[in-house]
Short mmCIF file of C-alpha atoms in Angstrom, two decimals:
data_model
loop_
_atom_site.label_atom_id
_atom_site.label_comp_id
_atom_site.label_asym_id
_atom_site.label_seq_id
_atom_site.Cartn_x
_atom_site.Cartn_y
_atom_site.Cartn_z
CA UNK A 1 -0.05 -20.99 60.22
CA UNK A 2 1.79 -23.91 59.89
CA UNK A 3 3.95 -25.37 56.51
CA UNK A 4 0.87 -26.87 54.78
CA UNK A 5 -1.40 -23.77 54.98
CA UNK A 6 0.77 -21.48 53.31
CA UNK A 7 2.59 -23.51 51.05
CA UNK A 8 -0.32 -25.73 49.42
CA UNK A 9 -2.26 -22.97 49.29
CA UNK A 10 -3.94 -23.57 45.30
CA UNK A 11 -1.46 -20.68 44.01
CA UNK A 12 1.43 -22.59 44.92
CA UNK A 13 0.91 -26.23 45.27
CA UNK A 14 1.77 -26.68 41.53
CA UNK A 15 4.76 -24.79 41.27
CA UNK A 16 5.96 -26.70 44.59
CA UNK A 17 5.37 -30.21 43.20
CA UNK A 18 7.35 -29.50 39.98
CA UNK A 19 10.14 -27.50 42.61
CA UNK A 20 10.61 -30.72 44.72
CA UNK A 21 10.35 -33.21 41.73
CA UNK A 22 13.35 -30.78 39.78
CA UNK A 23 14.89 -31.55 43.40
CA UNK A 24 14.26 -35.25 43.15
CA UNK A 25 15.39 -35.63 39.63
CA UNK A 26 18.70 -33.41 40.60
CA UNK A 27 19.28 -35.61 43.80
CA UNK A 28 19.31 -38.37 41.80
CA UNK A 29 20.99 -37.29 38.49
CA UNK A 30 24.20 -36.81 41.29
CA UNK A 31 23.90 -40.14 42.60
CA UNK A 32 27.18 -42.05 41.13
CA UNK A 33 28.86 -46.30 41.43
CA UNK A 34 26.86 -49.33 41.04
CA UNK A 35 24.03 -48.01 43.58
CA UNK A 36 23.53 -44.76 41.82
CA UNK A 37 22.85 -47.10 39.01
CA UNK A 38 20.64 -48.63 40.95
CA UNK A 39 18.83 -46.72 42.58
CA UNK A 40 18.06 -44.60 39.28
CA UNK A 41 16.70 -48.06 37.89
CA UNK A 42 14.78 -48.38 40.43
CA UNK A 43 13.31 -44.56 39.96
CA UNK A 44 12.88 -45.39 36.00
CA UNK A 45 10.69 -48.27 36.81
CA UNK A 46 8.44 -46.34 39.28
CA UNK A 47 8.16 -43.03 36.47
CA UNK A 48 7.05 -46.31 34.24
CA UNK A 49 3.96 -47.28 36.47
CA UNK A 50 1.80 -44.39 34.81
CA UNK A 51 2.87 -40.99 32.82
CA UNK A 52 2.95 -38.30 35.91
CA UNK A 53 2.96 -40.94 39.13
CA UNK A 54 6.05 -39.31 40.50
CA UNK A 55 4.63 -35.99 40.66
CA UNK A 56 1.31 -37.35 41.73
CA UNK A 57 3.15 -39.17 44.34
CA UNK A 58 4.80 -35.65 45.45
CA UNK A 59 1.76 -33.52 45.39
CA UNK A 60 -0.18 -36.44 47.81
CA UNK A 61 2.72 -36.90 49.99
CA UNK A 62 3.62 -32.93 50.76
CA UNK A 63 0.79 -32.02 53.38
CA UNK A 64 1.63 -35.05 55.51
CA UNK A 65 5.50 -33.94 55.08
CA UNK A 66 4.77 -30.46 55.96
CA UNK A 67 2.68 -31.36 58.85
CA UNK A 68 5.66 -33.59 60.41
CA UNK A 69 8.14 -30.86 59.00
CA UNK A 70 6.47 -28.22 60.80
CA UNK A 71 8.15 -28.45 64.28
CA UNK A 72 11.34 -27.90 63.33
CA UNK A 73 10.76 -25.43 60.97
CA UNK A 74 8.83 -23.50 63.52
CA UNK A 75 11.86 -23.93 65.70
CA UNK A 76 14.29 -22.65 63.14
CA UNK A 77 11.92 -19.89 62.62
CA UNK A 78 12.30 -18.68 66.20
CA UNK A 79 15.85 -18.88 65.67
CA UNK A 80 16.01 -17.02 62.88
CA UNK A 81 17.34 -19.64 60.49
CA UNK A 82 14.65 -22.28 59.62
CA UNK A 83 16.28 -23.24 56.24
CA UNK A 84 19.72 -23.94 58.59
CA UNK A 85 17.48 -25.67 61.64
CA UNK A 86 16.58 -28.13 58.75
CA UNK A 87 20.13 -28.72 57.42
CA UNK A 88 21.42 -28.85 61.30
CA UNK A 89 18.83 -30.96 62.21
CA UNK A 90 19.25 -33.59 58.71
CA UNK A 91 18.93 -36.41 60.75
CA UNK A 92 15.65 -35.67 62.65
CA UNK A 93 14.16 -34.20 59.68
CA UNK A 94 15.03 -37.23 57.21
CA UNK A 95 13.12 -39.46 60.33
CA UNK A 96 10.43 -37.22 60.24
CA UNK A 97 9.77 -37.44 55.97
CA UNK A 98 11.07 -41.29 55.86
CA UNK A 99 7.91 -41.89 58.76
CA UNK A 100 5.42 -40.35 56.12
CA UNK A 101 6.69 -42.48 53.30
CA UNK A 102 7.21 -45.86 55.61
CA UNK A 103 3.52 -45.59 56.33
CA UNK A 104 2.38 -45.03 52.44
CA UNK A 105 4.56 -47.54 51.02
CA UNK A 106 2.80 -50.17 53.86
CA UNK A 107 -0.59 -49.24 52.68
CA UNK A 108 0.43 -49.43 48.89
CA UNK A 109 -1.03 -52.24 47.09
CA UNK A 110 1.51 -52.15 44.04
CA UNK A 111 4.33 -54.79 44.48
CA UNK A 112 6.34 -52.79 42.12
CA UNK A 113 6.42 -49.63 44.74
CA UNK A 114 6.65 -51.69 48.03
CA UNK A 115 9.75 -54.07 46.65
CA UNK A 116 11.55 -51.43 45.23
CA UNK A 117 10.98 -49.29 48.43
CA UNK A 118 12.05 -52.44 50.72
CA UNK A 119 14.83 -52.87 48.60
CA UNK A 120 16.08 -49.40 49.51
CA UNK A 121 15.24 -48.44 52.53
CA UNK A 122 18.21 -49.33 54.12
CA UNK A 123 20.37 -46.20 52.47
CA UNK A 124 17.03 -44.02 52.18
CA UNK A 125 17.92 -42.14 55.39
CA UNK A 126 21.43 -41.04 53.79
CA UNK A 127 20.16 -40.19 51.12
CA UNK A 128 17.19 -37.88 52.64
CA UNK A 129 19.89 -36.46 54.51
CA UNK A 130 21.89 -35.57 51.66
CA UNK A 131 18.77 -34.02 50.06
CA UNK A 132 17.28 -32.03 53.06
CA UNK A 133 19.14 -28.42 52.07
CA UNK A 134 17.58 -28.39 48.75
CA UNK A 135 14.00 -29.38 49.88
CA UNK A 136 14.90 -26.72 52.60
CA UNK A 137 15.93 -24.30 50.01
CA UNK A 138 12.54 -25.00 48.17
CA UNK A 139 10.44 -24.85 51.37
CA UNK A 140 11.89 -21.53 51.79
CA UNK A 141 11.16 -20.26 48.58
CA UNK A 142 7.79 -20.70 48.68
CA UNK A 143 7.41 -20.14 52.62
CA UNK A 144 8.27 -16.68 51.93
CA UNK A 145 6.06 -15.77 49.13
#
């Protein structure tokens, strides 16, 4: 069973979504300097495009994250540690959630999302990074239930 099946199941998925956008707010509520600023501008005006598009956004986006998740949590699962295999392995697994949301933003036919998402890009890695042990931590929580 991989990540998707037992953590989208219809018992879950809600409580998920509002767990990882909590996360998302949080990540970015510690951001701090002129692109902190920034890039919480930049969040404001994409919560602005319609009332719930950022957890809409989420609950669309987590199967295909899941699904390119599920590797390396299956590894860290055979280690024994698949919350740790994600933190050890921050770089692979920000490549593997930045893939998913490369390929939405290029089918996305709002100018608003794509600019805003070129405009960023270039630190979105670091900042994935910096976020992977709570979206590990939430994975886990639900993984186990």
């Amino acid at each position: 069973m991989g990540l998707s099946d037992g953590l989208l199941n219809p018992a879950k998925k809600a409580l998920v979504v509002d767990d990882c956008c909590r996360m998302i707010d949080g990540q970015l509520a510690s951001k701090s300097g002129l692109s902190g600023m920034a890039l919480k501008t930049a969040f404001a005006a994409l919560k602005g495009i319609k009332p719930g598009y950022i957890p809409n956004v989420v609950e669309q986006l987590l199967p295909q994250c899941f699904e390119a998740l599920d590797p390396i949590w299956s590894e860290g699962v055979q280690k024994g540690d698949p919350v740790g295999h994600l933190v050890e392995n921050r770089s692979r697994t920000a490549d593997a959630l930045l893939s998913i949301t490369d390929a939405r933003v290029k089918d996305s036919k709002r100018q608003l999302v794509r600019g805003t998402y070129d405009k960023f890009r270039g630190s979105a890695k670091q900042h994935v990074e910096e976020a992977v042990p709570d979206f590990a931590q939430v994975i886990e929580r639900y993984a186990k239930a």
